[in-house]
Coordinates of C-alpha atoms and ligand atoms in Angstrom, one line a residue:
X1 CA 46.8 -11.8 25.2
X2 CA 43.2 -12.6 24.5
X3 CA 42.5 -15.9 22.6
X4 CA 41.7 -15.6 18.9
X5 CA 38.0 -16.2 19.4
X6 CA 37.6 -13.0 21.4
X7 CA 39.5 -10.9 18.9
X8 CA 36.7 -11.0 16.5
X9 CA 34.3 -8.0 15.9
X10 CA 30.5 -8.2 15.6
X11 CA 28.8 -5.6 13.5
X12 CA 25.0 -5.3 13.9
X13 CA 23.3 -3.8 10.9
X14 CA 24.5 -4.2 7.3
X15 CA 23.7 -0.7 6.0
X16 CA 26.4 1.8 4.8
X17 CA 27.9 2.4 8.3
X18 CA 27.8 -1.3 9.3
X19 CA 29.2 -2.5 6.0
X20 CA 32.0 0.0 6.2
X21 CA 32.9 -0.9 9.8
X22 CA 33.0 -4.6 9.0
X23 CA 35.1 -4.2 5.8
X24 CA 37.6 -1.9 7.5
X25 CA 38.0 -4.2 10.5
X26 CA 38.3 -7.3 8.3
X27 CA 40.8 -5.6 6.0
X28 CA 42.9 -4.7 9.1
X29 CA 43.0 -8.5 9.8
X30 CA 40.2 -9.0 12.3
X31 CA 37.6 -11.7 12.0
X32 CA 34.3 -9.9 11.5
X33 CA 30.6 -11.0 11.6
X34 CA 27.8 -8.9 10.2
X35 CA 24.3 -9.5 11.5
X36 CA 21.6 -8.0 9.3
X37 CA 17.8 -8.2 9.9
X38 CA 16.8 -7.9 6.2
X39 CA 17.3 -10.7 3.7
X40 CA 19.9 -8.5 1.9
X41 CA 22.8 -6.2 2.8
X42 CA 22.9 -2.5 2.0
X43 CA 20.4 -0.9 4.3
X44 CA 18.2 2.1 3.3
X45 CA 20.6 3.3 0.6
X46 CA 19.8 0.2 -1.5
X47 CA 16.3 1.8 -1.8
X48 CA 17.6 5.2 -3.1
X49 CA 17.5 6.1 -6.8
X50 CA 20.5 8.5 -6.8
X51 CA 22.8 10.0 -4.3
X52 CA 23.1 13.8 -3.7
X53 CA 25.1 15.8 -4.6
X54 CA 26.6 13.8 -7.5
X55 CA 23.3 12.2 -8.6
X56 CA 25.0 8.8 -9.1
X57 CA 23.3 5.5 -8.3
X58 CA 24.1 4.1 -4.9
X59 CA 24.6 0.7 -6.4
X60 CA 28.1 1.7 -7.7
X61 CA 29.3 2.2 -4.1
X62 CA 27.4 -0.8 -2.7
X63 CA 28.8 -3.1 -5.4
X64 CA 32.4 -2.1 -4.5
X65 CA 31.6 -3.0 -0.8
X66 CA 30.0 -6.3 -1.8
X67 CA 33.1 -7.2 -3.9
X68 CA 35.4 -6.4 -0.9
X69 CA 33.2 -8.7 1.3
X70 CA 33.3 -11.5 -1.3
X71 CA 37.1 -11.2 -1.5
X72 CA 37.7 -11.3 2.2
X73 CA 37.5 -14.6 4.0
X74 CA 37.6 -12.8 7.4
X75 CA 34.0 -11.5 7.0
X76 CA 31.0 -13.7 7.5
X77 CA 27.6 -12.3 7.3
X78 CA 24.1 -13.5 8.4
X79 CA 21.0 -12.1 6.9
X80 CA 17.5 -12.4 8.4
X81 CA 19.3 -12.3 11.7
X82 CA 19.1 -10.4 14.9
X83 CA 21.0 -10.3 18.2
X84 CA 18.6 -11.6 20.8
X85 CA 20.9 -11.6 23.8
X86 CA 24.2 -10.0 24.8
X87 CA 26.2 -10.5 27.9
X88 CA 29.8 -10.3 29.1
X89 CA 32.2 -7.4 28.9
X90 CA 34.7 -5.6 26.7
X91 CA 37.0 -8.2 25.1
X92 CA 34.7 -11.1 25.9
X93 CA 31.1 -10.8 24.9
X94 CA 28.7 -13.7 24.5
X95 CA 26.1 -13.0 21.8
X96 CA 23.1 -15.0 20.8
X97 CA 21.9 -14.5 17.2
X98 CA 18.5 -15.6 16.1
X99 CA 18.1 -16.4 12.4
X100 CA 14.7 -16.4 10.7
X101 CA 14.1 -19.0 8.1
X102 CA 14.5 -18.0 4.4
X103 CA 13.1 -21.3 3.2
X104 CA 15.7 -21.1 0.4
X105 CA 19.2 -22.5 0.8
X106 CA 22.5 -21.5 -0.8
X107 CA 21.9 -23.7 -3.9
X108 CA 19.6 -20.9 -5.2
X109 CA 20.8 -19.4 -8.4
X110 CA 18.2 -16.7 -8.6
X111 CA 16.6 -18.3 -11.7
X112 CA 13.1 -17.1 -10.6
X113 CA 11.3 -20.4 -11.4
X114 CA 9.8 -20.4 -7.8
X115 CA 8.3 -17.0 -8.4
X116 CA 6.9 -18.1 -11.8
X117 CA 5.2 -21.0 -10.1
X118 CA 3.8 -18.9 -7.3
X119 CA 0.4 -17.0 -7.5
X120 CA 0.3 -15.7 -4.0
X121 CA 1.2 -12.0 -3.7
X122 CA 2.4 -10.0 -0.8
X123 CA 3.0 -6.3 -0.2
X124 CA 6.4 -5.1 -1.5
X125 CA 8.1 -3.6 1.5
X126 CA 11.2 -2.7 -0.5
X127 CA 8.9 -0.3 -2.5
X128 CA 7.2 0.9 0.7
X129 CA 4.0 -0.9 -0.2
X130 CA 3.5 0.8 -3.6
X131 CA 3.1 -2.5 -5.4
X132 CA 3.0 -6.2 -4.8
X133 CA 5.4 -9.0 -5.3
X134 CA 5.1 -12.8 -5.5
X135 CA 5.4 -14.5 -2.1
X136 CA 8.5 -16.3 -3.5
X137 CA 10.6 -13.2 -4.2
X138 CA 14.0 -11.7 -4.7
X139 CA 14.1 -8.8 -2.2
X140 CA 15.2 -6.5 -5.1
X141 CA 16.9 -6.8 -8.5
X142 CA 20.4 -6.0 -7.2
X143 CA 20.0 -8.0 -3.9
X144 CA 23.2 -9.3 -2.2
X145 CA 23.1 -12.1 -1.6
X146 CA 21.2 -12.8 -4.8
X147 CA 18.9 -15.4 -3.3
X148 CA 15.2 -15.8 -3.2
X149 CA 13.0 -15.7 0.0
X150 CA 9.7 -17.5 0.7
X151 CA 7.2 -15.6 2.8
X152 CA 6.0 -17.6 5.8
X153 CA 2.4 -17.3 4.5
X154 CA 3.3 -19.1 1.3
X155 CA 5.1 -21.9 3.2
X156 CA 2.0 -22.8 5.1
X157 CA -0.3 -22.5 2.1
X158 CA -1.5 -25.1 -0.4
X159 CA 0.9 -23.7 -3.0
X160 CA 4.1 -24.4 -1.1
X161 CA 4.7 -27.8 -2.6
X162 CA 4.1 -26.7 -6.1
X163 CA 6.6 -23.8 -5.6
X164 CA 9.2 -26.2 -4.1
X165 CA 8.8 -28.6 -7.0
X166 CA 9.4 -25.8 -9.5
X167 CA 12.9 -25.2 -8.3
X168 CA 15.4 -27.1 -10.6
X169 CA 18.2 -26.8 -8.0
X170 CA 16.5 -28.3 -4.9
X171 CA 17.1 -25.0 -3.2
X172 CA 13.7 -24.8 -1.4
X173 CA 13.5 -26.2 2.1
X174 CA 10.0 -25.9 3.5
X175 CA 11.1 -27.4 6.8
X176 CA 13.5 -24.6 7.6
X177 CA 13.0 -23.4 11.2
X178 CA 14.3 -20.4 13.2
X179 CA 17.8 -21.1 14.5
X180 CA 19.9 -19.7 17.2
X181 CA 23.7 -19.3 17.1
X182 CA 26.2 -18.4 19.8
X183 CA 29.2 -16.2 19.1
X184 CA 32.0 -14.9 21.3
X185 CA 33.3 -11.6 20.2
X186 CA 35.8 -9.0 21.6
X187 CA 34.1 -5.8 20.4
X188 CA 30.8 -4.8 18.9
X189 CA 29.7 -2.1 16.4
X190 CA 26.0 -1.2 16.6
X191 CA 24.8 0.2 13.2
X192 CA 21.1 -0.5 13.0
X193 CA 20.3 2.8 11.3
X194 CA 16.9 4.5 10.8
X195 CA 13.4 4.2 9.5
X196 CA 11.2 6.9 7.9
X197 CA 9.0 8.7 10.4
X198 CA 5.5 7.4 10.0
X199 CA 3.6 9.9 7.8
X200 CA 0.2 8.4 9.0
X201 CA 0.8 10.3 12.2
X202 CA 0.8 13.7 10.4
X203 CA -3.0 14.0 10.3
X204 CA -3.2 17.4 8.6
X205 CA -1.3 16.3 5.5
X206 CA -3.7 13.6 4.3
X207 CA -1.2 10.8 3.8
X208 CA -3.0 7.5 3.4
X209 CA -6.2 9.5 2.6
X210 CA -5.1 11.2 -0.7
X211 CA -3.1 8.9 -2.9
X212 CA -1.2 11.7 -4.5
X213 CA 0.4 12.6 -1.1
X214 CA 3.5 10.4 -0.9
X215 CA 6.7 10.5 1.2
X216 CA 10.3 11.2 0.2
X217 CA 11.3 7.5 0.5
X218 CA 8.4 6.5 -1.8
X219 CA 9.6 9.1 -4.3
X220 CA 13.1 7.5 -4.3
X221 CA 11.5 4.2 -5.3
X222 CA 9.1 5.8 -7.8
X223 CA 12.1 7.4 -9.6
X224 CA 14.1 4.2 -9.6
X225 CA 14.2 2.1 -12.8
X226 CA 13.7 -0.9 -10.5
X227 CA 10.8 0.7 -8.6
X228 CA 7.0 0.2 -8.9
X229 CA 6.6 2.4 -12.0
X230 CA 10.0 1.5 -13.6
X231 CA 11.2 5.0 -12.9
X232 CA 8.3 7.0 -14.1
X233 CA 7.1 9.7 -11.7
X234 CA 3.4 9.7 -11.8
X235 CA 0.3 10.6 -9.7
X236 CA -0.6 7.4 -8.0
X237 CA -4.3 8.3 -8.2
X238 CA -4.5 8.1 -12.0
X239 CA -1.1 7.2 -13.4
X240 CA -0.8 10.6 -15.1
X241 CA 2.3 12.8 -15.2
X242 CA 2.2 15.5 -12.6
X243 CA 2.3 19.1 -13.8
X244 CA 3.0 20.6 -10.4
X245 CA 4.9 18.8 -7.6
X246 CA 5.2 20.2 -4.1
X247 CA 7.8 19.2 -1.6
X248 CA 6.8 19.8 2.1
X249 CA 9.9 20.1 4.2
X250 CA 10.0 19.2 7.9
X251 CA 7.0 16.9 7.6
X252 CA 7.0 16.0 11.3
X253 CA 10.5 17.2 11.9
X254 CA 11.5 20.0 14.2
X255 CA 8.1 19.5 15.8
X256 CA 7.6 18.7 19.5
X257 CA 4.6 16.5 18.6
X258 CA 6.6 14.3 16.2
X259 CA 10.4 14.3 15.7
X260 CA 11.7 17.4 17.6
X261 CA 15.1 17.3 15.8
X262 CA 16.2 18.1 12.2
X263 CA 17.3 15.1 10.2
X264 CA 19.9 17.2 8.4
X265 CA 19.4 15.5 5.0
X266 CA 15.8 16.1 4.1
X267 CA 16.4 19.5 2.4
X268 CA 19.1 17.9 0.2
X269 CA 16.9 14.9 -0.5
X270 CA 14.0 17.1 -1.7
X271 CA 16.3 19.2 -3.8
X272 CA 17.7 16.0 -5.3
X273 CA 14.2 14.8 -6.0
X274 CA 13.2 18.1 -7.6
X275 CA 15.9 17.3 -10.2
X276 CA 14.3 13.9 -10.8
X277 CA 11.0 15.7 -11.6
X278 CA 12.5 18.4 -13.7
X279 CA 14.6 15.9 -15.7
X280 CA 11.5 13.9 -16.6
X281 CA 9.1 16.8 -17.1
X282 CA 10.8 19.9 -18.5
X283 CA 7.5 21.8 -18.2
X284 CA 6.6 20.7 -14.7
X285 CA 6.5 23.3 -11.9
X286 CA 8.1 22.4 -8.5
X287 CA 7.5 24.1 -5.2
X288 CA 9.7 23.5 -2.1
X289 CA 8.1 24.7 1.1
X290 CA 10.7 25.1 3.9
X291 CA 11.4 26.5 7.3
X292 CA 15.2 26.9 6.7
X293 CA 17.3 25.2 4.1
X294 CA 20.0 23.0 5.5
X295 CA 22.8 22.6 2.9
X296 CA 26.1 22.7 4.6
X297 CA 29.7 22.7 3.3
X298 CA 30.0 21.9 -0.4
X299 CA 26.3 20.9 -0.5
X300 CA 25.6 24.7 -0.8
X301 CA 26.7 24.4 -4.5
X302 CA 23.9 21.9 -5.1
X303 CA 21.4 24.3 -3.5
X304 CA 22.6 27.1 -5.7
X305 CA 22.2 25.0 -8.8
X306 CA 18.7 23.9 -7.9
X307 CA 17.7 27.5 -7.1
X308 CA 18.8 28.6 -10.6
X309 CA 16.1 26.5 -12.2
X310 CA 13.3 29.0 -13.0
X311 CA 10.6 26.3 -12.7
X312 CA 11.6 25.4 -9.1
X313 CA 10.3 27.9 -6.5
X314 CA 11.4 27.9 -2.9
X315 CA 8.8 29.3 -0.5
X316 CA 9.7 30.0 3.1
X317 CA 6.8 28.8 5.1
X318 CA 5.5 25.7 6.8
X319 CA 2.6 23.9 5.2
X320 CA -0.3 23.9 7.7
X321 CA -2.8 21.7 5.9
X322 CA -3.3 19.7 2.7
X323 CA -6.8 19.1 1.3
X324 CA -8.3 18.0 -2.0
X325 CA -9.8 20.5 -4.4
X326 CA -13.5 20.6 -5.2
X327 CA -13.3 18.1 -8.0
X328 CA -11.4 15.7 -5.8
X329 CA -8.6 15.6 -8.3
X330 CA -5.9 18.1 -7.3
X331 CA -4.4 18.9 -3.9
X332 CA -4.4 22.3 -2.1
X333 CA -1.7 23.3 0.2
X334 CA -2.4 26.0 2.8
X335 CA 0.8 27.8 3.7
X336 CA 2.0 31.0 5.2
X337 CA 4.7 32.6 2.9
X338 CA 6.8 34.2 5.7
X339 CA 8.8 36.4 3.3
X340 CA 5.7 37.9 1.8
X341 CA 3.7 37.8 5.1
X342 CA 0.8 36.3 3.2
X343 CA -1.4 33.3 3.5
X344 CA -1.4 31.2 0.3
X345 CA -3.4 28.3 -1.1
X346 CA -1.3 26.5 -3.7
X347 CA -2.5 23.7 -6.0
X348 CA -0.3 20.7 -6.7
X349 CA -0.9 17.3 -8.5
X350 CA 1.6 15.5 -6.4
X351 CA 2.9 16.2 -2.9
X352 CA 6.1 14.8 -1.4
X353 CA 6.3 14.8 2.4
X354 CA 10.0 15.2 3.5
X355 CA 9.7 12.9 6.5
X356 CA 12.7 12.6 8.8
X357 CA 14.8 9.8 10.1
X358 CA 13.8 8.0 13.3
X359 CA 16.5 5.8 14.9
X360 CA 15.6 2.1 14.9
X361 CA 17.1 2.1 18.5
X362 CA 14.1 4.2 19.6
X363 CA 11.8 1.2 19.2
X364 CA 14.4 -1.6 19.1
X365 CA 17.0 -0.8 21.7
X366 CA 20.3 -2.7 22.2
X367 CA 19.9 -5.8 24.3
X368 CA 22.2 -4.3 26.9
X369 CA 22.1 -1.1 28.9
X370 CA 23.5 2.0 27.0
X371 CA 22.7 5.7 27.1
X372 CA 20.3 7.2 24.6
X373 CA 19.5 10.9 23.8
X374 CA 16.0 12.3 24.1
X375 CA 15.1 11.0 20.6
X376 CA 16.3 7.4 21.0
X377 CA 19.7 7.8 19.2
X378 CA 22.6 6.1 21.1
X379 CA 24.1 9.1 23.0
X380 CA 27.7 8.6 22.2
X381 CA 30.0 6.6 19.8
X382 CA 31.4 4.9 22.9
X383 CA 28.0 3.4 23.8
X384 CA 29.6 1.2 26.5
X385 CA 33.1 -0.3 27.0
X386 CA 33.7 -2.5 23.9
X387 CA 30.4 -1.4 22.1
X388 CA 30.6 1.4 19.5
X389 CA 27.7 3.1 17.7
X390 CA 27.9 4.1 14.1
X391 CA 26.0 6.0 11.5
X392 CA 22.3 6.8 12.0
X393 CA 22.2 4.8 15.2
X394 CA 24.0 7.8 16.6
X395 CA 22.6 10.7 14.7
X396 CA 20.6 11.4 11.5
X397 CA 23.2 11.8 8.7
X398 CA 24.2 11.3 5.1
X399 CA 26.1 8.5 3.5
X400 CA 29.6 10.0 3.5
X401 CA 29.4 10.8 7.2
X402 CA 28.0 7.3 7.8
X403 CA 31.1 5.9 6.0
X404 CA 33.4 8.0 8.1
X405 CA 31.6 7.0 11.3
X406 CA 31.7 3.3 10.4
X407 CA 35.4 3.6 9.8
X408 CA 35.8 5.4 13.2
X409 CA 33.8 2.7 15.0
X410 CA 35.9 -0.1 13.4
X411 CA 39.0 1.7 14.7
X412 CA 37.5 1.9 18.2
X413 CA 36.7 -1.8 18.1
X414 CA 40.2 -2.6 17.1
X415 CA 41.7 -0.4 19.8
X416 CA 39.4 -2.0 22.3
X417 CA 40.7 -5.5 21.4
X418 CA 44.3 -4.3 21.1
X419 CA 44.1 -2.8 24.7
X420 CA 43.6 -6.2 26.2
Ligands
FAD1 C1 14.6 10.3 1.3 C2 16.0 10.2 1.7 C3 17.0 10.3 0.7 C4 18.3 10.2 1.0 N1 19.2 10.4 0.1 C5 20.5 10.4 0.4 C6 21.5 10.8 -0.6 O1 21.2 11.0 -1.7 N2 22.8 10.9 -0.2 C7 23.2 10.7 1.1 O2 24.4 10.9 1.4 N3 22.3 10.3 2.0 C8 21.0 10.2 1.7 N4 20.1 9.8 2.7 C9 20.6 9.3 4.0 C10 21.0 7.8 4.0 O3 19.9 7.0 3.7 C11 21.7 7.4 5.3 O4 22.8 8.3 5.4 C12 22.1 6.0 5.3 O5 21.0 5.1 5.1 C13 22.7 5.7 6.7 O6 23.2 4.4 6.7 P1 23.2 3.5 8.1 O7 24.0 2.3 7.8 O8 23.6 4.3 9.2 O9 21.7 3.1 8.3 P2 20.7 2.2 7.4 O10 20.8 2.5 6.0 O11 19.3 2.4 8.1 O12 21.2 0.7 7.7 C14 21.0 0.1 8.9 C15 20.9 -1.4 8.7 O13 20.7 -2.1 9.9 C16 19.6 -3.1 9.8 N5 19.0 -3.3 11.1 C17 18.1 -2.5 11.7 N6 17.8 -3.1 12.9 C18 18.5 -4.2 13.0 C19 18.6 -5.2 14.0 N7 17.9 -5.1 15.2 N8 19.4 -6.2 13.8 C20 20.1 -6.4 12.7 N9 20.0 -5.4 11.7 C21 19.2 -4.4 11.9 C22 18.7 -2.5 8.7 O14 17.9 -3.5 8.1 C23 19.7 -1.8 7.8 O15 20.2 -2.8 6.8 C24 18.7 9.9 2.4 C25 17.7 9.7 3.4 C26 16.4 9.9 3.0 C27 15.3 9.8 4.1

């Protein structure tokens, strides 16, 4: 029988699929480590306003997972951490983890005194750059762990000492340096998830040029009470309420020049977001421009419900180009309505590009040889003997499938250890 050290399981990525894999493995009695690149756990769903189809906030589900982690001494997690080398074989892997400095230790109570003392501001990546935060920051209001982070630019600035002295708990350590840590594990779950496709690459849609062209992930933050507008959906150009909102499906997806595949969830995400708009603005008009609507299984009911809204119009046709109107105020979408066989120009105040999900492994592959598909997803759940891929590392998918996949990957890891 293997020694106890090599019976442990490493989970890389602390999003929905990784958290699930780690919790299931730990609750089955295995020592489990989570390695997460962000300063908090939860992955991309922590940035969502509501989940389709129930339209409930993701934080309910995340909170339950965090409670299970806190209650289980078999799970250890490391944030701001990445696997920088991996060797060995099934049952006996040697892993090097590199931890970036947070400059804040575990004495932090989240009191915000450091942020109050800090004047330096940085781009708020949690809100996809739509606002700024202090360089001494909590990653987001519900962050787990609830601990501040100091941006490296602040640490080397003249302000650093003042911010350190503002902390009543001696929680700031300006001398923190990157650290490495060695682990021996028996099996690995790889769950590093996805990132939104870069809308700057879609040159006919004017993203980055017209402020009222935003992406679906930005819409999630804008609709959230903890987002840059405290939940108010506005036109970024002037802060006004939009009267017409257009959702552009397959923005870069199913397109050989960008992401050739369908992400499967973007139709549902846009329909969900149309309800955000309609709830806030009962008079607003919504257009959804699509190639095909993908709403499988029980999600069809949600599609039916959205279609019943007389102010939401589905137009089958791909948007070719987005320009600004003559006054430079509104946006014009040029589109072929394929059911009417007509070319249309439709005006909107706010455009939401439904960009797809690009696997993080396409740019940041595993530090060991595994097979990928043509788009950079890990080609199979059994990535390699002892290494199992889960969630959006494997295919673009929704949360419930990610949870199922994380559970399956945990079982594979346990079986791998039990086999030895
Ligand atoms: C606009 C939009 C709206 C959506 N709305 C819904 C919805 O309402 N309902 C629904 O079911 N689904 C929705 N989804 C899909 C949902 O976001 C995914 O199903 C979910 O994020 C998948 O979780 P995951 O753990 O596989 O990946 P992720 O959430 O991406 O988590 C991966 C984690 O791995 C970390 N990581 C990445 N690289 C590394 C590395 N090298 N080392 C360590 N850690 C790393 C990341 O920081 C992240 O924490 C939506 C998607 C989009 C685009």
